[in-house]
Short mmCIF file of C-alpha atoms and ligand atoms in Angstrom, two decimals:
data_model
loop_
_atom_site.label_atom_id
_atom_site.label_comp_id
_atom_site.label_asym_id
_atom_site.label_seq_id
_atom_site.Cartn_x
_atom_site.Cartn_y
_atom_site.Cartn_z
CA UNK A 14 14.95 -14.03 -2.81
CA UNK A 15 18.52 -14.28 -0.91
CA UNK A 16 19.00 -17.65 -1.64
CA UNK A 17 18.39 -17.55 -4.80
CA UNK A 18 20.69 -14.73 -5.95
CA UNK A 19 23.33 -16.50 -3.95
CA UNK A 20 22.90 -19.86 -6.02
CA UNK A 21 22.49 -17.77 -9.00
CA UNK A 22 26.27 -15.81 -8.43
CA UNK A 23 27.69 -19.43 -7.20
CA UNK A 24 26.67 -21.22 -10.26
CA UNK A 25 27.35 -18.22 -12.60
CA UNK A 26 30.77 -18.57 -11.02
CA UNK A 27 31.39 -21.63 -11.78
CA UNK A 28 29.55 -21.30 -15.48
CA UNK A 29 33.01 -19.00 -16.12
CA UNK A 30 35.60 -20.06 -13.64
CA UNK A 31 34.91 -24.00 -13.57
CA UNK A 32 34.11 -25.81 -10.28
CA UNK A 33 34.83 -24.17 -6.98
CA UNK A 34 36.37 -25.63 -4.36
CA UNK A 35 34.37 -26.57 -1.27
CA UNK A 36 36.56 -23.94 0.66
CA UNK A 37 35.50 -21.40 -1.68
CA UNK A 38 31.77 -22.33 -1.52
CA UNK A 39 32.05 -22.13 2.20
CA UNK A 40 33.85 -19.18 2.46
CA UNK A 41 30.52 -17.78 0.37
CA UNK A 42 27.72 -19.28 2.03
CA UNK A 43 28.82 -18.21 5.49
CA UNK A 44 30.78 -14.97 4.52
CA UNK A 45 29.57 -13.44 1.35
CA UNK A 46 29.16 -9.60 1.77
CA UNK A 47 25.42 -9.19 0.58
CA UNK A 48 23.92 -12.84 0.92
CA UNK A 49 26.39 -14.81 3.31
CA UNK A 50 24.95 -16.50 5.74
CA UNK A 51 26.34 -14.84 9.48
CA UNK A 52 25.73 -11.51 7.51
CA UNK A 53 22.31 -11.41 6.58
CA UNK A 54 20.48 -13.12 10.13
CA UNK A 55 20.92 -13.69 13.99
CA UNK A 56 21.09 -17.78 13.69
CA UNK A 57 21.07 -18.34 17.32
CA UNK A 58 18.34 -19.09 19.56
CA UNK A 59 15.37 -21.65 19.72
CA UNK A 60 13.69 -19.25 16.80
CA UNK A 61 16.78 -19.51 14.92
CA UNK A 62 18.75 -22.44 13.08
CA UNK A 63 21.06 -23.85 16.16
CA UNK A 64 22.11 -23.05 20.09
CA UNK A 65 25.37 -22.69 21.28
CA UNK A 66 26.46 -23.40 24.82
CA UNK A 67 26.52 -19.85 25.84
CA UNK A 68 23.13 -19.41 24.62
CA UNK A 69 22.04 -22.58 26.84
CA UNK A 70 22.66 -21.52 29.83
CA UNK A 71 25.02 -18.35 31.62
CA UNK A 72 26.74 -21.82 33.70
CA UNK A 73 28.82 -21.79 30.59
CA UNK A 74 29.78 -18.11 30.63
CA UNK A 75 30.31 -18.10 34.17
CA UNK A 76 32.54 -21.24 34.03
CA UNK A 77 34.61 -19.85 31.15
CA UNK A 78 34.60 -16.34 32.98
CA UNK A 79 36.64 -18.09 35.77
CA UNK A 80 38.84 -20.06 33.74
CA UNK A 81 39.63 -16.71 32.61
CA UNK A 82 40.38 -14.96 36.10
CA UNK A 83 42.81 -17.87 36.80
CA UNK A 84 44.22 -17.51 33.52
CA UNK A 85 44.54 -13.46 34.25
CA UNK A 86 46.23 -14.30 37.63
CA UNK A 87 48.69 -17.27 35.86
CA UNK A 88 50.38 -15.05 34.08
CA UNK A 89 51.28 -12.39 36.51
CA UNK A 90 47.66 -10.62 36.81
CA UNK A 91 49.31 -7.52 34.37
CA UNK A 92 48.18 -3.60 34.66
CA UNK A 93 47.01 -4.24 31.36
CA UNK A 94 45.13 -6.82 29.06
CA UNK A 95 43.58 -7.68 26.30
CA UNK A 96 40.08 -9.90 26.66
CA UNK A 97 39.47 -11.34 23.00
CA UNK A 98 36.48 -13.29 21.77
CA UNK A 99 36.29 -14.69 18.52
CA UNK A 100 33.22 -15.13 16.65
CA UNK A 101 31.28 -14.05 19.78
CA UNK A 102 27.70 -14.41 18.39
CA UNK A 103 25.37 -12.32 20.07
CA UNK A 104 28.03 -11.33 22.90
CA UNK A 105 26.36 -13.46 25.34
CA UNK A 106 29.55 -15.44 26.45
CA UNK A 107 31.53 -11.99 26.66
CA UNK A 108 28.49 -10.45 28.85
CA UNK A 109 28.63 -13.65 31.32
CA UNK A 110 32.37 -14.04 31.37
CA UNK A 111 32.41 -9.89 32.30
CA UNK A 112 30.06 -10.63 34.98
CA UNK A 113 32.74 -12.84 37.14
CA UNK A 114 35.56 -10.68 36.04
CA UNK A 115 33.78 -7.85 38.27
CA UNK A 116 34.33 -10.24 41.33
CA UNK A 117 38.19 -9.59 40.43
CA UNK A 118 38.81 -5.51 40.36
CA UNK A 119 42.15 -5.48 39.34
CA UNK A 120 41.30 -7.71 36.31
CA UNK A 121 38.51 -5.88 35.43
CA UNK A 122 40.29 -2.18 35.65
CA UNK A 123 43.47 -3.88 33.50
CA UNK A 124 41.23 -5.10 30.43
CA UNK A 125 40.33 -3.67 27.61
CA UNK A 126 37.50 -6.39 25.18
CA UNK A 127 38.27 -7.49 21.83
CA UNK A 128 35.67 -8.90 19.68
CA UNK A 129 36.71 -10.79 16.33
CA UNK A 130 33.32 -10.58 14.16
CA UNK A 131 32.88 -10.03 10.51
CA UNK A 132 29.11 -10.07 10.43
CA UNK A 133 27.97 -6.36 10.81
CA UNK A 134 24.34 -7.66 12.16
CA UNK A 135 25.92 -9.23 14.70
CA UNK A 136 28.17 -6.48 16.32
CA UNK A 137 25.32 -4.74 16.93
CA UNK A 138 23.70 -7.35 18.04
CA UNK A 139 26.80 -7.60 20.74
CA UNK A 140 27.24 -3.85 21.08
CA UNK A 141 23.72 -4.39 22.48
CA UNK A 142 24.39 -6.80 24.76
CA UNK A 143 27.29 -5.68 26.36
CA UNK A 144 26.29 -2.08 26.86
CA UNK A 145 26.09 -2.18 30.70
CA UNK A 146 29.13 -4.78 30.74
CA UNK A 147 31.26 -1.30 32.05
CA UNK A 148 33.94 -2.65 29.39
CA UNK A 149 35.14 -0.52 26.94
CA UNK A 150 34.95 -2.93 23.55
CA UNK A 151 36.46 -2.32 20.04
CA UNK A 152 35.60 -4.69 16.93
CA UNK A 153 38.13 -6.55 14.67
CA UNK A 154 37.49 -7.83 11.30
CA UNK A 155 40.24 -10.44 12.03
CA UNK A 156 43.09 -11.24 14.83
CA UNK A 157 45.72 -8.98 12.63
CA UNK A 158 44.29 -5.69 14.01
CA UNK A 159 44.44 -6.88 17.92
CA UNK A 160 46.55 -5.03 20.26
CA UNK A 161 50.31 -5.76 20.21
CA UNK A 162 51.35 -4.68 23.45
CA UNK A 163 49.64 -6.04 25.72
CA UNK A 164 49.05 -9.63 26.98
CA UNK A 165 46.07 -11.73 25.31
CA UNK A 166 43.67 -13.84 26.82
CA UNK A 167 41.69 -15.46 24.10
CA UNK A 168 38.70 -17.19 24.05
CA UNK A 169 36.54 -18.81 21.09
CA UNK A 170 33.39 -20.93 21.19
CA UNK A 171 32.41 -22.40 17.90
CA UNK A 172 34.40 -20.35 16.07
CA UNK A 173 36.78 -22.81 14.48
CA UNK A 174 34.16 -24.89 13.03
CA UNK A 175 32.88 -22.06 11.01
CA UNK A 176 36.32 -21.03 9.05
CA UNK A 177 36.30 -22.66 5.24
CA UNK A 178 37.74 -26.21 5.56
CA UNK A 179 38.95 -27.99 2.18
CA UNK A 180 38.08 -31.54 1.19
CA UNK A 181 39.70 -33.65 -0.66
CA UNK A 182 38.81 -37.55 -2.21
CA UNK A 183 40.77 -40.70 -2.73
CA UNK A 184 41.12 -41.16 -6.51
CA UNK A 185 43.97 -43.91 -7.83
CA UNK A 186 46.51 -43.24 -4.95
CA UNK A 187 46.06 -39.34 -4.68
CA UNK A 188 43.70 -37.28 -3.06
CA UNK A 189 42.15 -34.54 -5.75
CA UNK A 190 40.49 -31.63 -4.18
CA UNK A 191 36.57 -31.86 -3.81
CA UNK A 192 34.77 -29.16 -5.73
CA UNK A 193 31.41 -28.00 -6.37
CA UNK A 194 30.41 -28.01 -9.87
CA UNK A 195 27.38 -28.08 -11.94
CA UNK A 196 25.18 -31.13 -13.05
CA UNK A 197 23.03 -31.81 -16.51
CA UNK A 198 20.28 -29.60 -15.00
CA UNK A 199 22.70 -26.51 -14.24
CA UNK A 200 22.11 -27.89 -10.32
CA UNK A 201 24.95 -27.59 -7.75
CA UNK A 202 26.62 -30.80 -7.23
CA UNK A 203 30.06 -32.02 -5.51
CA UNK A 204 32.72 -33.45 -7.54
CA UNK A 205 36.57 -34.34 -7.75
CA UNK A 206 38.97 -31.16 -9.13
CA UNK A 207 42.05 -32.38 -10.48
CA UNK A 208 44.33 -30.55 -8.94
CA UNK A 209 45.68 -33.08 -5.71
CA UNK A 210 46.48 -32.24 -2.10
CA UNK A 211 50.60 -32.59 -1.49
CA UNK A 212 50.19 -35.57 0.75
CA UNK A 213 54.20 -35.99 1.95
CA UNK A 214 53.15 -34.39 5.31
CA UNK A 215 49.90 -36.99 6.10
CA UNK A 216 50.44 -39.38 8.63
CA UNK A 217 50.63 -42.89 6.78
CA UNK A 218 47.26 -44.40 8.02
CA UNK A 219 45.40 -41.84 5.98
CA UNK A 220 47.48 -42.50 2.59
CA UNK A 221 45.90 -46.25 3.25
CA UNK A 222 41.93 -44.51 2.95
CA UNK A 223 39.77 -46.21 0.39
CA UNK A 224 38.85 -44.95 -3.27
CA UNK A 225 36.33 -42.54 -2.72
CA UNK A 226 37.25 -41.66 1.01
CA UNK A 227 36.64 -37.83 1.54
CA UNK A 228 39.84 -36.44 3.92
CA UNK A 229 39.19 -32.72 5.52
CA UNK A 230 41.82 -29.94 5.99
CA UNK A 231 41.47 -26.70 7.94
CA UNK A 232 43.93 -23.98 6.27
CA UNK A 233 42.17 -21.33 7.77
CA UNK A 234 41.64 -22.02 11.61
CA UNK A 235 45.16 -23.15 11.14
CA UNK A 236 46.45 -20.17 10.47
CA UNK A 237 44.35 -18.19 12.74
CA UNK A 238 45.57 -20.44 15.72
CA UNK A 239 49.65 -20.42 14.67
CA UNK A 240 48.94 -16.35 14.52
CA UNK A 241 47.16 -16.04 18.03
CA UNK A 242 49.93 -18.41 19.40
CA UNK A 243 53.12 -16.10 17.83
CA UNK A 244 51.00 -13.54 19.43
CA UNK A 245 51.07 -14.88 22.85
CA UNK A 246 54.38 -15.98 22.55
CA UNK A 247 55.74 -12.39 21.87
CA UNK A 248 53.03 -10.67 24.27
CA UNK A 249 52.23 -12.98 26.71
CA UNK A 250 48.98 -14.48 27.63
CA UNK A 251 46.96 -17.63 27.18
CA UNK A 252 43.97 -18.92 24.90
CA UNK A 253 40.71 -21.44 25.53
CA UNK A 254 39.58 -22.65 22.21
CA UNK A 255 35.69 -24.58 22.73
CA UNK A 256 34.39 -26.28 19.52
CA UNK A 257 32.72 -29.41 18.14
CA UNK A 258 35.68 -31.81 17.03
CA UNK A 259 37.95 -34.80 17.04
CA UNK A 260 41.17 -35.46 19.33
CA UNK A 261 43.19 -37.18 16.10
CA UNK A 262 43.56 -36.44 12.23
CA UNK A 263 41.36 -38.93 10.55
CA UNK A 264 39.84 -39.65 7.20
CA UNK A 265 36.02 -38.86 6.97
CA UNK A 266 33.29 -36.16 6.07
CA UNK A 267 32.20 -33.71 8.64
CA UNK A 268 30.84 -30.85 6.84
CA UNK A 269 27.34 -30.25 7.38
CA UNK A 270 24.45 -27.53 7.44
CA UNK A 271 21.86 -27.22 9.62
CA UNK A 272 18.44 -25.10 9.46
CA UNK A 273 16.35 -24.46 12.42
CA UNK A 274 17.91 -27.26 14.16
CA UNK A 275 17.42 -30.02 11.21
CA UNK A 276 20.27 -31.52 9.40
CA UNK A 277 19.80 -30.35 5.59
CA UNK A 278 22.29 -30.47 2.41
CA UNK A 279 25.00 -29.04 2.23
CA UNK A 280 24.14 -27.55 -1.37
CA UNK A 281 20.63 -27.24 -0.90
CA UNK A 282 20.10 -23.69 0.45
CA UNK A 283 23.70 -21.85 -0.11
CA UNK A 284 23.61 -19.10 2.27
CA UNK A 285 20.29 -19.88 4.30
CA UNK A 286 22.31 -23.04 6.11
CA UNK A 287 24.77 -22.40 8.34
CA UNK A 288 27.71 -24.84 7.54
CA UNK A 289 30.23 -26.15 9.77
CA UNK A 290 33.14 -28.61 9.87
CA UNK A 291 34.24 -30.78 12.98
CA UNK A 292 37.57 -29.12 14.53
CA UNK A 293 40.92 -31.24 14.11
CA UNK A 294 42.18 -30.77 16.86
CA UNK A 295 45.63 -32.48 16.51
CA UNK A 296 46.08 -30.53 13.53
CA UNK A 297 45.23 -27.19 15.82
CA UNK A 298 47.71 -28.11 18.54
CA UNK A 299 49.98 -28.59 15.96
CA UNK A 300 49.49 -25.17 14.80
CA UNK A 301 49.44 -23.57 18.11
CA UNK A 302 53.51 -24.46 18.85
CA UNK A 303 55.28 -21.74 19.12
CA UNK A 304 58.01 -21.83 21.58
CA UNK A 305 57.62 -21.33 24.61
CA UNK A 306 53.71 -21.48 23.77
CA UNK A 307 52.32 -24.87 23.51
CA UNK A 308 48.95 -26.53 23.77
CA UNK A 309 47.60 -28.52 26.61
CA UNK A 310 46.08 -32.18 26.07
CA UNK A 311 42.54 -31.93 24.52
CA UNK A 312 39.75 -32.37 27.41
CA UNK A 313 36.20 -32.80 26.89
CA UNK A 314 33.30 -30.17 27.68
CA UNK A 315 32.52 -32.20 30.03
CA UNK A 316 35.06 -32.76 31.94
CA UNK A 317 36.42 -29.23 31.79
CA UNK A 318 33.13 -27.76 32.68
CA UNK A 319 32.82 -30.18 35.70
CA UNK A 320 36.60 -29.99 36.21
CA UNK A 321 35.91 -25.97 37.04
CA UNK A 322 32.87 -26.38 39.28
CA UNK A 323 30.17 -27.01 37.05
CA UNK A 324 27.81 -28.76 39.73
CA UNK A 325 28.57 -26.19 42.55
CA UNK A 326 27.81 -23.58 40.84
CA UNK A 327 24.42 -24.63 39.22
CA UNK A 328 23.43 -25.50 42.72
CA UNK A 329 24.84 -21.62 43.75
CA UNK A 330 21.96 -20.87 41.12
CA UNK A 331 19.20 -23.24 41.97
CA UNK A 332 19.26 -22.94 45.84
CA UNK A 333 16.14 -21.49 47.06
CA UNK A 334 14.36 -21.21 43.60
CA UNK A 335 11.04 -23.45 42.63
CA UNK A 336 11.69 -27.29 41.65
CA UNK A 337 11.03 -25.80 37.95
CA UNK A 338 13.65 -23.47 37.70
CA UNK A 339 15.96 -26.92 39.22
CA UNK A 340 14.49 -28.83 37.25
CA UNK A 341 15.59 -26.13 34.00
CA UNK A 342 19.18 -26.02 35.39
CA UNK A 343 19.46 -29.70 36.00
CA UNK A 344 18.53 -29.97 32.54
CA UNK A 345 21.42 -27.08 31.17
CA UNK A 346 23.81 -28.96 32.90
CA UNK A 347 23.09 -32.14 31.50
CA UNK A 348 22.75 -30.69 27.87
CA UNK A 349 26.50 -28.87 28.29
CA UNK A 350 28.25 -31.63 30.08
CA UNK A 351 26.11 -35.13 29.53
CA UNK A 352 28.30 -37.34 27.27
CA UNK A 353 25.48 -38.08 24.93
CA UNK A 354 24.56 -34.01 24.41
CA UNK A 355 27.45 -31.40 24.19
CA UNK A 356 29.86 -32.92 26.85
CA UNK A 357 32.07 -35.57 25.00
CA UNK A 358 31.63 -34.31 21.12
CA UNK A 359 32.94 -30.56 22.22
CA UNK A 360 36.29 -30.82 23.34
CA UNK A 361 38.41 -27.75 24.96
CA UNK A 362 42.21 -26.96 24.87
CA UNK A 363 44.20 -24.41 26.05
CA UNK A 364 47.22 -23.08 25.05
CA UNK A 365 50.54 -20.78 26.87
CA UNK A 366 53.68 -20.37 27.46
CA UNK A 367 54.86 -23.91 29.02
CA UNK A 368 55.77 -22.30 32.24
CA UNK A 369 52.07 -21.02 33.41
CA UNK A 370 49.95 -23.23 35.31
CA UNK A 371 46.36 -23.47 33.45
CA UNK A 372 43.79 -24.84 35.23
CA UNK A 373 42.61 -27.53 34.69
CA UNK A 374 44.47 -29.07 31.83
CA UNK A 375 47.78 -28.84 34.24
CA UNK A 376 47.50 -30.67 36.95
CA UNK A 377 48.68 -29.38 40.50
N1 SAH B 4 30.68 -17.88 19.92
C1 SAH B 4 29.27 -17.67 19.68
C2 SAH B 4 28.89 -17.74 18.20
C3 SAH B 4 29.35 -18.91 17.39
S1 SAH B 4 28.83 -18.79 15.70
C4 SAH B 4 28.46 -18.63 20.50
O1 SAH B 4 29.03 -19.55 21.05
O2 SAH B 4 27.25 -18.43 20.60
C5 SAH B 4 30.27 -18.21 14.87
C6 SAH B 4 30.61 -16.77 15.09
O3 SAH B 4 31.82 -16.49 14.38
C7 SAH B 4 29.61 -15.75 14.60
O4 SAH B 4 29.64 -14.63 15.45
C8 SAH B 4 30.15 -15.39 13.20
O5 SAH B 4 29.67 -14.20 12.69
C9 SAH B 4 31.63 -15.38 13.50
N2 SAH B 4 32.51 -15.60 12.35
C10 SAH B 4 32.39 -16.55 11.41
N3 SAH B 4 33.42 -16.51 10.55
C11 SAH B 4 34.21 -15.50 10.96
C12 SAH B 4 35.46 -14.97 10.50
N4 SAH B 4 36.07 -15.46 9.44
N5 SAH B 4 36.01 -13.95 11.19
C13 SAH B 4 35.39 -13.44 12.28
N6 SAH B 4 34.21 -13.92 12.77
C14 SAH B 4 33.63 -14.93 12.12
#
């Protein structure tokens, strides 16, 4: 059984190494070679264990594939380009994007795509998807191997949320790293480490958190996001970052797995959940400085979605077709941009060189 030879390595692990740190168990469950999670299944779908926004509807494709075209044209439409996605799933948002960029010849003869995936199930799972896309498409295994010479336009859609986050508790004035370690029973459970987080850099109001209070940091989509934004400072270009997330560092516990669309524990099923973290977004801004790059306010889903012509174009798609298929697109659109589904939780931000105009975080 997978899951079961994955629990049996992680508590093995921590039999000779002592407890792990929740980054560490993450980092497993979603990436471990044999039994991680992203390599061993395709997790999207209604069959699978959640939906993403591309997989709702090909509005949200569309949508980002003409953020995209502006973004191409803001910075001096160039001969040549690099597309990038990051953790592009099944290829679905890559294959809808593609589909506006063909409205826009000279973008689509200057590109080459880029896809960022680890998971060897799901390139093919993308190779598949985009073979009539006309691109030409070469696979990463992270952003170090992407293109230096060109410009990049980068986009990812839940692909923050699924890099290793740490955690960290309020013990007697210092917060000790959170760890997974082993109870009476030899089952998995969370505990405090003892070695504590440097906390000089924290903004005051989170030194004040109660004893107990669990605070989250993001190493790794930090770095990720300071590399892409060297990147586009050196080469040019502009990134759209899409993900589940709040505007302003805060104290709290966001991890959380999910299987077929139900909430379960974190330490239940290692490798058979999919795990995520909410996005801090201040803390990703933050990383994405790098002069003359910056990052544009944080927007909602919503309002970016509707912002870039949501409504028109779902009525583009349901004009003419049977009050069901309305009915289905009325219903995408509320799921993507309604503030009580996807449209206020999901946030988007944008990052470039100061100078370029991105629509529609800068205004006119
Ligand atoms: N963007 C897609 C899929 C989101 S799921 C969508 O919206 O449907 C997260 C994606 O990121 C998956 O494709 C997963 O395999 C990939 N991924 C997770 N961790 C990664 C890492 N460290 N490096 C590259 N890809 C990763």
């Amino acid at each position: 059984m997978r899951t079961s030879s994955l629990r049996a390595s992680l508590v093995r692990l921590i039999e000779t190494d002592g407890p792990m740190p929740v980054s560490d168990y993450m980092a497993r469950c979603l990436g471990d070679p044999e039994h991680g999670y992203y390599m061993q299944a395709d997790p999207f779908g209604r069959s699978g264990d959640f939906i993403t926004a591309p997989e709702v509807s090909q509005l949200f494709g569309e949508i980002l594939g003409a953020w995209i075209v502006h973004a191409f044209e803001a910075i001096g439409a160039p001969e040549r380009v690099a597309l990038v996605e990051l953790g592009p799933g099944r290829g679905t948002l890559s294959a809808d994007m593609l589909r506006v960029a063909r409205l826009r010849p000279a973008f689509l003869g200057a590109l080459t795509l880029h896809l960022v995936e680890t998971s060897p199930r799901l390139r093919s799972a993308q190779k598949k998807t985009l073979q009539d896309s006309g691109a030409a498409v070469d696979w990463h295994d992270s952003t170090a191997t992407l293109p230096r010479d060109v410009p990049l336009l980068v986009v990812a859609n839940e692909f923050f949320d699924a890099l290793p986050i740490r955690q960290f508790v309020r013990h007697d004035g210092a917060w000790l790293e959170r760890c997974i370690g082993l109870d009476d029973s030899g089952a998995l459970r969370f505990q405090a480490g003892v070695a504590a987080l440097d906390d000089t850099d924290l903004a005051p109001q989170l030194n004040a958190a109660p004893e107990g209070a669990v605070l989250e940091t993001q190493p790794v989509a930090n770095a990720v996001m300071q590399d892409l934004a060297e990147r586009i400072a050196g080469q040019g270009g502009a990134a759209l970052v899409v993900d589940y997330g709040y505007g302003k560092s805060a104290v709290g516990e966001t991890l959380q797995a999910v299987r077929r669309h139900t909430p379960v524990s974190v330490l239940e099923t290692p490798g058979d959940a999919d795990l995520t973290a909410h996005v801090n977004f201040e803390a990703l801004a933050r990383a994405a400085t790098a002069p003359p790059v910056v990052a544009r306010p944080v927007m909602t889903q919503g309002d970016f979605l509707l912002k870039l012509g949501l409504l028109e174009r779902a009525g583009q798609l349901g004009a003419g077709r049977s009050a069901r298929i309305q009915d289905g697109i009325r219903n995408d659109v509320e799921r993507l941009a309604g503030p009580e589904q996807m449209g206020n939780l999901f946030k988007a931000m944008a990052l470039a060189p100061g100078d370029i105009r991105l629509t529609p975080f800068d205004a006119a």
